[in-house]
Coordinates of C-alpha atoms in Angstrom, one line a residue:
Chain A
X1 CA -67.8 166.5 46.1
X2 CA -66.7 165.2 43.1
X3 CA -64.1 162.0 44.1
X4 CA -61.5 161.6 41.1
X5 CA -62.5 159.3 38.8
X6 CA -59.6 157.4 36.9
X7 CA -57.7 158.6 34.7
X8 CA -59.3 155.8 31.8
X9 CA -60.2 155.8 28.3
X10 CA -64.1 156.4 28.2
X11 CA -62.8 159.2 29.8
X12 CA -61.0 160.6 27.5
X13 CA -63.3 159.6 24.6
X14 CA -65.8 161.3 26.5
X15 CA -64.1 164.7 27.0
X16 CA -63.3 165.0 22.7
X17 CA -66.7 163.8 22.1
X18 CA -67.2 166.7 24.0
X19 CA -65.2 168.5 22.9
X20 CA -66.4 168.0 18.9
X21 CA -69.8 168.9 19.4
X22 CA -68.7 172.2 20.8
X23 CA -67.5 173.7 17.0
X24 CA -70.6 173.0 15.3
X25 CA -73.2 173.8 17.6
X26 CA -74.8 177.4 17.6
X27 CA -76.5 177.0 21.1
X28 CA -72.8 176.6 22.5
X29 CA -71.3 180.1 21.0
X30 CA -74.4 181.9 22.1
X31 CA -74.3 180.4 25.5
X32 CA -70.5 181.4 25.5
X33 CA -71.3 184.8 24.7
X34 CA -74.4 185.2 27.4
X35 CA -70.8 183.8 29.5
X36 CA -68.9 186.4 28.5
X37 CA -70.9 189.3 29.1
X38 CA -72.0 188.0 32.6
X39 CA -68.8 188.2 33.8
X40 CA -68.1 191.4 32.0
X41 CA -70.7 193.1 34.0
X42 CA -69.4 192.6 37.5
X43 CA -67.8 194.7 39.8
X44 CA -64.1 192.9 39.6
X45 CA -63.6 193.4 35.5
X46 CA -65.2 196.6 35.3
X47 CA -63.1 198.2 37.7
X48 CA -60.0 196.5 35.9
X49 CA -61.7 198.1 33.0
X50 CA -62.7 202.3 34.9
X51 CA -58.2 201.5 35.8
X52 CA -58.0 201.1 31.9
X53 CA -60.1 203.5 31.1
X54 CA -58.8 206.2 33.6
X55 CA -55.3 205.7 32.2
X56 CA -56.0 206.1 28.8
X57 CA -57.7 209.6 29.4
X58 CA -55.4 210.7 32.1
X59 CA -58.1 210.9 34.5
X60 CA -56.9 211.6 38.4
X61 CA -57.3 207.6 40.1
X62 CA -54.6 207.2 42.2
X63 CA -54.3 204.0 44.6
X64 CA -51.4 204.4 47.0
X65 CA -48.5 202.3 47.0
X66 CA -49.2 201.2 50.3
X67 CA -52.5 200.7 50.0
X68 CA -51.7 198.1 47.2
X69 CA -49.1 196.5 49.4
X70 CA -51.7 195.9 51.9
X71 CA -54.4 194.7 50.0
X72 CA -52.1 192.2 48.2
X73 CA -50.7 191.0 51.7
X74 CA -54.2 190.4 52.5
X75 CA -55.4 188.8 49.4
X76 CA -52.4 186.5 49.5
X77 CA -52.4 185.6 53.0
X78 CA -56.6 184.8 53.0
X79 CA -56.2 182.1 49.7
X80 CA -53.4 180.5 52.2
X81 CA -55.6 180.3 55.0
X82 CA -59.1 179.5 54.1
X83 CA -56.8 177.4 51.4
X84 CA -55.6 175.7 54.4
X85 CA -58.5 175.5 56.4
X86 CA -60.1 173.4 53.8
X87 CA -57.7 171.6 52.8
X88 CA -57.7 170.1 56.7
X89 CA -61.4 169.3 55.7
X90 CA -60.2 167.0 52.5
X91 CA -57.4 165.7 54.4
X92 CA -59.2 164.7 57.5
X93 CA -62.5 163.1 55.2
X94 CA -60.5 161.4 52.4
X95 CA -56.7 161.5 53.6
X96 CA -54.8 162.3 50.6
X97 CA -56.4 160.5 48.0
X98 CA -58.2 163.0 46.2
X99 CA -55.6 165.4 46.3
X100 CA -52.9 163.4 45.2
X101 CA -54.1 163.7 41.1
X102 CA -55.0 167.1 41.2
X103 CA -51.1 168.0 42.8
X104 CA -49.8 165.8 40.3
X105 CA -51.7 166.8 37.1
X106 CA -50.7 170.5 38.2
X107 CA -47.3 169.4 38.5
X108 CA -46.8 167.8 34.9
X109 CA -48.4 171.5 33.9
X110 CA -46.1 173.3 35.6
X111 CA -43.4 171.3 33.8
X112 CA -45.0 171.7 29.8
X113 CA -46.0 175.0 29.7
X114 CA -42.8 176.8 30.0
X115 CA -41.5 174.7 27.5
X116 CA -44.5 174.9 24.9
X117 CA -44.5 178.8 25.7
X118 CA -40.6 178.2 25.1
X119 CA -41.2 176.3 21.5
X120 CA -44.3 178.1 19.9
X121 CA -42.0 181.8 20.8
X122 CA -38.4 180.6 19.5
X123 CA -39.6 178.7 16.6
X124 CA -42.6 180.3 15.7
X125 CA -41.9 183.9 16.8
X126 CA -38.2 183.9 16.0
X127 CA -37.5 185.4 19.0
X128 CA -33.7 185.3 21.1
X129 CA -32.9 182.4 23.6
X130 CA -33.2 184.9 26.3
X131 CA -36.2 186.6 25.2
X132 CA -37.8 183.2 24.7
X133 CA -36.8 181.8 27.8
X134 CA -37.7 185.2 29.8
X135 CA -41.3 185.0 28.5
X136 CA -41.8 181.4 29.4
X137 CA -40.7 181.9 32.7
X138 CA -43.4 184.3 32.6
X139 CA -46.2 182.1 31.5
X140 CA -45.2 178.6 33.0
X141 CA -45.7 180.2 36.1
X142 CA -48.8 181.4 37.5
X143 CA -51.0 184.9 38.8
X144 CA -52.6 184.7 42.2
X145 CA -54.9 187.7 41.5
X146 CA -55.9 185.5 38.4
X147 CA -56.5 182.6 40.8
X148 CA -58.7 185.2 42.9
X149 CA -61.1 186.3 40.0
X150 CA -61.3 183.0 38.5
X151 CA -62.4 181.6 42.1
X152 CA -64.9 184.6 42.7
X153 CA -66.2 183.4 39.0
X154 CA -67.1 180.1 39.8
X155 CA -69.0 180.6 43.7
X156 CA -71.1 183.9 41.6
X157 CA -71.8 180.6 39.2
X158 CA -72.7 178.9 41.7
X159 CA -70.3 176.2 41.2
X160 CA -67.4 176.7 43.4
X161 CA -64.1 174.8 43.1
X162 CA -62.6 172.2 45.0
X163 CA -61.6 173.0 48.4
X164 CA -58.0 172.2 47.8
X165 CA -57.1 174.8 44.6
X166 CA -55.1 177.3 46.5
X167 CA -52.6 174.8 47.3
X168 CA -52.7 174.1 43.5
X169 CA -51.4 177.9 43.1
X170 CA -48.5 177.1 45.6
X171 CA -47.7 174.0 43.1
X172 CA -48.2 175.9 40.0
X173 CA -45.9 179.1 41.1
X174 CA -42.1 178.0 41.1
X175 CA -41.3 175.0 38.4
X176 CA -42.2 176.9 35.6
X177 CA -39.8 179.9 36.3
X178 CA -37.4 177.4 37.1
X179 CA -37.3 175.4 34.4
X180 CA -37.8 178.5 31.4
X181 CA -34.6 180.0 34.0
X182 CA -32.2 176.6 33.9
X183 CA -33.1 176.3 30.3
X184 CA -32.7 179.8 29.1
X185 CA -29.1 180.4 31.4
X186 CA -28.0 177.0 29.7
X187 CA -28.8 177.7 25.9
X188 CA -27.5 181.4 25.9
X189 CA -24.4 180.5 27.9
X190 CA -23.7 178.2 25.2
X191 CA -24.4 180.7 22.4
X192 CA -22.2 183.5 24.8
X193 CA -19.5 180.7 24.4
X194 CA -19.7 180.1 21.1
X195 CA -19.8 184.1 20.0
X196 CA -17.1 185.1 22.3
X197 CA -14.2 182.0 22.5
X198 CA -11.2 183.8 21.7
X199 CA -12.4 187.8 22.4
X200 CA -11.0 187.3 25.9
X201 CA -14.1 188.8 27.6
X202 CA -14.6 187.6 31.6
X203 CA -17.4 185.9 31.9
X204 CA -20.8 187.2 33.3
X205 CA -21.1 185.5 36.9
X206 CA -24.4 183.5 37.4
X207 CA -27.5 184.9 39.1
X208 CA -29.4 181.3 38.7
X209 CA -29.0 180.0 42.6
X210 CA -29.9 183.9 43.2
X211 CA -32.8 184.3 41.0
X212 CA -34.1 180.7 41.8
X213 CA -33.9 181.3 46.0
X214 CA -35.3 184.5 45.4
X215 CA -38.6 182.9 43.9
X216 CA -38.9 180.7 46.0
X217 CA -38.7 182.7 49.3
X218 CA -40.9 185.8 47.3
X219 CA -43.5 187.1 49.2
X220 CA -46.6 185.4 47.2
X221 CA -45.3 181.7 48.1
X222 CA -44.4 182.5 51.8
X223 CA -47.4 184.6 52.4
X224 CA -49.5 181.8 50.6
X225 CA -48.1 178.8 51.5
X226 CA -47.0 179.8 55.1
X227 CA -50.9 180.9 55.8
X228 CA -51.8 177.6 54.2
X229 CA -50.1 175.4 56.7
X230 CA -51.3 178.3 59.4
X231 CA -54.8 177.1 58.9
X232 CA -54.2 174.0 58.0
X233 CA -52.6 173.6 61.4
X234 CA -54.6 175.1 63.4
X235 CA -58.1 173.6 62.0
X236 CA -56.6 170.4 63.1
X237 CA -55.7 171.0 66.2
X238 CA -57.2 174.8 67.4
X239 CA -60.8 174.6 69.4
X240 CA -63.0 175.5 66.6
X241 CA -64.9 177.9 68.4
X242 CA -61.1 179.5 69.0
X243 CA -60.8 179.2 64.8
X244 CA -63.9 180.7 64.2
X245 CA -63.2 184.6 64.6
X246 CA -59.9 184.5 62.2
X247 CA -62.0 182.2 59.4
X248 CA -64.2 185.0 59.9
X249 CA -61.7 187.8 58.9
X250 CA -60.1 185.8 56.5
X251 CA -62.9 184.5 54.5
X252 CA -65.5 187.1 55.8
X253 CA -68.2 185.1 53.8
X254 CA -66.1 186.4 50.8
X255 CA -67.2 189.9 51.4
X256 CA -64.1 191.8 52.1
X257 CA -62.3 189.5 50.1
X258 CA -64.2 190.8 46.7
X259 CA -64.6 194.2 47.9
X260 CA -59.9 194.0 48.3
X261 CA -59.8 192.7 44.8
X262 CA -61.7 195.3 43.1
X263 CA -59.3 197.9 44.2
X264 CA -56.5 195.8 43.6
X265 CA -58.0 195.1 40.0
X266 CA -58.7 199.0 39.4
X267 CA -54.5 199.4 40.3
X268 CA -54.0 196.6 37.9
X269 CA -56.4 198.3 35.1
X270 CA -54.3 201.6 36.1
X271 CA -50.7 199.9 35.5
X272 CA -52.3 198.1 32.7
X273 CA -53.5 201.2 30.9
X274 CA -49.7 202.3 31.1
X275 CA -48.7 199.7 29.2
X276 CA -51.2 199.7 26.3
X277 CA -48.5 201.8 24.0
X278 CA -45.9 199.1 24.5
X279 CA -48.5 196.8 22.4
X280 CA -47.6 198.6 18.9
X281 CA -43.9 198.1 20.4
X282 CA -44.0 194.3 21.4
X283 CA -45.9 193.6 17.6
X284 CA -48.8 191.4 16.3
X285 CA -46.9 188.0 16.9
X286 CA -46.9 188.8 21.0
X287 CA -50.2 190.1 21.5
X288 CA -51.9 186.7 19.5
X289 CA -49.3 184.7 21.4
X290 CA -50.9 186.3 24.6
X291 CA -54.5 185.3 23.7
X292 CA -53.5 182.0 22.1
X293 CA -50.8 180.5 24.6
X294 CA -53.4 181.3 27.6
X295 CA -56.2 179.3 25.0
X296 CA -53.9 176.4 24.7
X297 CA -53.0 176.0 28.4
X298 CA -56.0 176.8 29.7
X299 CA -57.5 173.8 28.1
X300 CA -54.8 171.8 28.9
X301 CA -55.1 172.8 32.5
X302 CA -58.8 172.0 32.2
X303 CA -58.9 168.8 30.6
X304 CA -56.2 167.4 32.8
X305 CA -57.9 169.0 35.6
X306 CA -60.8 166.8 34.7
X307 CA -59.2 163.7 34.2
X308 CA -57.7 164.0 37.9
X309 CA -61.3 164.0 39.1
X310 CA -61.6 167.8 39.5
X311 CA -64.8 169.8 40.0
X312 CA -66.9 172.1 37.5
X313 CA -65.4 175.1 39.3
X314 CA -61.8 173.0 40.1
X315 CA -61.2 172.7 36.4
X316 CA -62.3 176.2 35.6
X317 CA -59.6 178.1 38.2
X318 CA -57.6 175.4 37.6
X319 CA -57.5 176.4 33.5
X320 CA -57.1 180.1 34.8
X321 CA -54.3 179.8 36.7
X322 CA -52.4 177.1 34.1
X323 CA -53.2 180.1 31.6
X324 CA -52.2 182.8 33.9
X325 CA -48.8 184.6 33.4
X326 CA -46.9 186.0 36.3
X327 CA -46.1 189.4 36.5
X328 CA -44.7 189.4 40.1
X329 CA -42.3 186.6 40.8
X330 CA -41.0 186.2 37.7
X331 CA -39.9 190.0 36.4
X332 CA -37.1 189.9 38.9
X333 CA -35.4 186.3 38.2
X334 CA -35.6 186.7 34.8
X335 CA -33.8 189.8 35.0
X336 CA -31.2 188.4 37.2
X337 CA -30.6 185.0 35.3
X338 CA -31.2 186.6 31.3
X339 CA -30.7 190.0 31.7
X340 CA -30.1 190.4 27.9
X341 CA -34.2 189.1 27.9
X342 CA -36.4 192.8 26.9
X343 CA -38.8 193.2 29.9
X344 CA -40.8 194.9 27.8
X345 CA -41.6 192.0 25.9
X346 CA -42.9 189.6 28.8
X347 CA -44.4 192.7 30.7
X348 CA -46.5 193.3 28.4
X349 CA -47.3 190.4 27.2
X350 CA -48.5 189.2 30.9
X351 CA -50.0 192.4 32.0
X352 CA -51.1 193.9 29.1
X353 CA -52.1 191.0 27.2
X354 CA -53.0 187.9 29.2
X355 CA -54.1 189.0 32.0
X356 CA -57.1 191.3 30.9
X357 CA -58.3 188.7 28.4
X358 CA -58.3 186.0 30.8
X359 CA -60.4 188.5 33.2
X360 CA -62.6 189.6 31.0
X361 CA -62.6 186.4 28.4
X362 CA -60.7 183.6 29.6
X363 CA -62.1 183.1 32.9
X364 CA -65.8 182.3 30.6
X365 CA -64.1 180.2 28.1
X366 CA -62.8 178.1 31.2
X367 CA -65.6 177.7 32.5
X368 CA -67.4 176.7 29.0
X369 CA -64.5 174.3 28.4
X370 CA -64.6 172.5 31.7
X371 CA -68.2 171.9 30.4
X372 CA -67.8 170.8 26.9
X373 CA -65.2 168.4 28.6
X374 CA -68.1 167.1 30.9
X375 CA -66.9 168.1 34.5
X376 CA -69.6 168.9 36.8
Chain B
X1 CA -10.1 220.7 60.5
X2 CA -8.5 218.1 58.5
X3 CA -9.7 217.1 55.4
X4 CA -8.7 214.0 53.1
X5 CA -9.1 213.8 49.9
X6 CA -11.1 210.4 48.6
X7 CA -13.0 209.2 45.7
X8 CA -17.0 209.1 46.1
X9 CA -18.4 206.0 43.5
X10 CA -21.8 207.0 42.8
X11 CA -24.0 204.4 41.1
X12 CA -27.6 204.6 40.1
X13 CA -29.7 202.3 38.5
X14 CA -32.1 199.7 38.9
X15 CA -33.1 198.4 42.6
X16 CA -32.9 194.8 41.2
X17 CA -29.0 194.6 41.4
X18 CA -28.1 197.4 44.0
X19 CA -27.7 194.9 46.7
X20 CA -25.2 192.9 44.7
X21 CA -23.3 196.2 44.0
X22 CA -23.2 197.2 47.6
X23 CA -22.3 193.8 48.8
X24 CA -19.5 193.5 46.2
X25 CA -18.5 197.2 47.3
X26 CA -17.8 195.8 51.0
X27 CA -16.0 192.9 50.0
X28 CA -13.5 194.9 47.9
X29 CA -12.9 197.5 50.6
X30 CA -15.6 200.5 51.2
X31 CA -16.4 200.4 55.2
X32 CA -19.9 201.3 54.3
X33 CA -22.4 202.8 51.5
X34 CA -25.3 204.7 51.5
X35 CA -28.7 203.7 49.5
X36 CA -31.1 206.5 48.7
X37 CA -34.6 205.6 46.6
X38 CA -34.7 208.0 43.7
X39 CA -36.9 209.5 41.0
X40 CA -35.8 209.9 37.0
X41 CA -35.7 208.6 33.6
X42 CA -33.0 207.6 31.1
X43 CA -32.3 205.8 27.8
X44 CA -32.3 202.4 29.5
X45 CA -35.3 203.5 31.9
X46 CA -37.4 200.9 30.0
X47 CA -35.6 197.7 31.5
X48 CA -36.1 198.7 34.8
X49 CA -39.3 197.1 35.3
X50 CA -38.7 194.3 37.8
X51 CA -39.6 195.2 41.2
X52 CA -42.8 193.8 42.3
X53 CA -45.2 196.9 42.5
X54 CA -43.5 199.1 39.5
X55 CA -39.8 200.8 39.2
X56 CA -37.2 201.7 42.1
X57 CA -34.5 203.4 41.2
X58 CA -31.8 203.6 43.8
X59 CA -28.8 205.2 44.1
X60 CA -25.8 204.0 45.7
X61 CA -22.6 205.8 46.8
X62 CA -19.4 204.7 48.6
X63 CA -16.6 206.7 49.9
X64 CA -13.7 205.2 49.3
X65 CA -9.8 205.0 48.4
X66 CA -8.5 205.8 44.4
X67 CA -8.0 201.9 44.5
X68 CA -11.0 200.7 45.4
X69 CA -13.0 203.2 43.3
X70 CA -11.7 201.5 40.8
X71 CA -12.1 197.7 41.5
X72 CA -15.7 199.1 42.3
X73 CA -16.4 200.3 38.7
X74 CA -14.6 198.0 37.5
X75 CA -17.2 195.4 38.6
X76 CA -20.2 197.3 37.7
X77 CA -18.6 197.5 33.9
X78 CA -18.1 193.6 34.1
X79 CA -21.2 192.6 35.5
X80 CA -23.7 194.9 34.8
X81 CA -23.4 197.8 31.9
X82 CA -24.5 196.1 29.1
X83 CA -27.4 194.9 29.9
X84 CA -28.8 196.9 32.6
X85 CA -30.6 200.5 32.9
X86 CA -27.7 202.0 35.2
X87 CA -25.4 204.8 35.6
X88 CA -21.6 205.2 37.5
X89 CA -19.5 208.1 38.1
X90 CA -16.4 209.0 40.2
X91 CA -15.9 212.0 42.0
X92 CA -13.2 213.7 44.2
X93 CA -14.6 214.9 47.8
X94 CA -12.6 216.0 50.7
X95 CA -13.4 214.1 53.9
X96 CA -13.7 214.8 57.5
X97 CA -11.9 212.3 59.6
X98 CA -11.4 210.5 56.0
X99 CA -8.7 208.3 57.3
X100 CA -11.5 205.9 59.0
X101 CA -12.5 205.3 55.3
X102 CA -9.1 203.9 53.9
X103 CA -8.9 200.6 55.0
X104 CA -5.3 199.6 53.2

């Protein structure tokens, strides 16, 4: 276990040192590539990729709705509680001391990237307040089935991440909708009031407190966070012989876990594939904003990850998930709170963009920057 | 048999805001509404893309009195028409024991 080391100078120097060498050495990019195509050729991508692929030739996949449901329910609810299960383990060896960095380094992330997301697409993209606003909800929050691959990535590399990252996921979900919401609903109510003084038009009420509640009580964070506590309860206080049979359902030695997700990633390749003719629609500034936004905050996430003492495989996920876009709580508060946004734009943007490059890319590149910035 | 004649406010559009609607509907005077999941495409049908798990469509009707068929669509104009993939029509139908359906 890798305690937190402080957040100091060498540190830092240490990390761009790092970080320098990486652009002129040749034995990095090829390493990176041997990366990349490792993770390409596993199960989890490449049936993101046969949904893609399926799609795109109208061939006859079909995963029920239900079956979906399910599997999500299940993915969701066995991060929470093998989450929580080990995160009774931290608490009861080191107390709260080497969580407490992690939680708040995920926290101050939570906080930037809606507003650099917010910055780079209103002043760089030109695009509306709303539309803006909309996308950075978007990408300031955060994808659990990203979480998932990235943490399957790191135990097949045999370096797997800190015990305590799915309650990073539960930190990471809500700010960054909230704050892209309360600053989006604030700067276009302002325009609305500046266009429209004098036409006499009534006012459109205000879906924030709606959206906002809605997020918060969403099925991802009570599933994930209410299983957390689950097994973070009862690992403390449940006869472990008594724990034993629903640890082994839930984590199942990761078997039916993996097995879920590739389903789950061939419906996401299948709704993905849908949306690979909105690309020529949404133009070239979103789809390099959906490779390049991911870039930025995924380093951010994991150089700050390993500044707060995180792992090899802790700064990797936690890069992955910082990068991550939602496509599940936030599509229905941003319709609420800016329903002059285009869904089309942050859609596809987060589905048909970001998330396949950070499955089949990102996730690598991660992993290869949590290196270059010298976690272990 | 007697019949009474009332107004039916049917609304479709997307799932997101059809609780709103219906709630709104009570409060200005329907004593009920029906919700029904249903299947189509429109000029708007591009918007509606923010359930979790792909697109509902619902529609929504209320039988009600000329008065409140009004204040209904007159808040789904307000509120919603501009920037949401949706649909409202009126429509006289004739009622049995309609009476129960006029609260005035």
């Amino acid at each position: 276990m890798n305690l937190p080391s402080s957040m100091d100078f060498p540190l830092l120097a240490e990390s761009l040192g790092n970080l320098a060498v990486l652009a002129s050495s040749g034995d990095q990019s090829s390493r990176i590539l041997s990366s990349l195509t490792k993770n390409l050729l596993t199960p989890i991508p490449l049936c993101f990729l046969l949904g893609i692929f399926c799609k795109v030739i109208h061939g006859g996949i079909k995963i029920p709705k239900e079956l979906y449901y399910s599997i999500a329910i299940f993915l969701l609810m066995s991060i929470g509680f093998v989450g929580g299960h080990e995160l009774a383990h931290e608490y009861h060896e080191h107390g709260v001391s080497t969580i407490w960095k992690p939680a708040l380094a995920t926290l101050v992330l939570g906080c930037i990237t809606p507003i650099t997301a917010y910055i780079i697409l209103r002043y760089l993209g030109g695009l509306s307040i709303a539309d803006s606003a909309g996308i950075a909800a978007h990408y300031g929050s955060t994808s659990a089935v990203t979480y998932a691959v990235a943490n399957s990535f790191v135990e097949q590399a045999q370096h797997p991440a800190n015990s305590f990252m799915p309650t990073l996921v539960t930190i990471l979900e809500v700010p960054g909708i909230a704050i892209a919401l309360v600053l989006g609903a604030a700067l276009s109510a302002r325009q609305r009031a500046l266009q429209s003084s004098g036409t006499g038009r009534p006012a459109r009420e205000s879906k924030l407190g709606e959206a906002l509640y809605e997020v918060m009580t969403g099925q991802s964070i009570m599933l994930m966070a209410g299983l957390l506590v689950i097994g973070f309860i009862s690992t403390l206080f449940m006869d472990p012989k008594g724990f034993q049979p629903f640890y082994d359902f839930f984590q199942s030695k990761g078997m039916l876990f993996r097995g879920a997700l590739c389903i789950f990633l061939l419906e996401m390749g299948l709704v993905a594939g849908e949306k690979l003719g909105d690309l020529l629609k949404v133009g070239p500034f979103l789809v390099a904003f959906g490779i390049i936004v991911p870039l930025l905050h995924g380093f951010l996430g994991v150089w700050l990850g390993h500044m707060a003492g995180l792992n090899l495989g802790g700064c990797t996920v936690l890069g992955a998930i910082v990068s991550s876009a939602s496509y599940i709580a936030a599509p229905p508060a941003v319709r609420l709170t800016l329903p002059e946004a285009n869904p089309t734009l942050s859609i596809t943007a987060a589905l048909a963009i970001t998330f396949p490059f950070n499955i089949a890319f990102g996730i690598p590149i991660y992993f290869e920057m949590a290196k270059w910035v010298g976690a272990q | 048999m007697q019949l009474v004649t009332l107004k039916l406010v049917t609304v479709v559009g997307e799932a997101i805001i059809m609780d709103d609607i219906a709630e709104r509907g009570m409060k200005l005077g329907a004593s009920g509404h029906t919700m029904t999941e249903v299947m189509g495409h429109g000029s708007r049908s591009a918007r509606n893309v923010a359930t979790a798990g792909g697109a509902k469509t619902i529609k929504l009707e209320f039988v009600v009195s000329e008065r409140v068929a009004h204040d209904i669509m007159a808040f789904v104009a307000e509120q919603y028409l501009e920037h949401y993939a949706i649909i409202a029509w009126l429509s006289d139908v004739s009622v049995m024991r309609g009476e129960e359906y006029v609260r005035e």
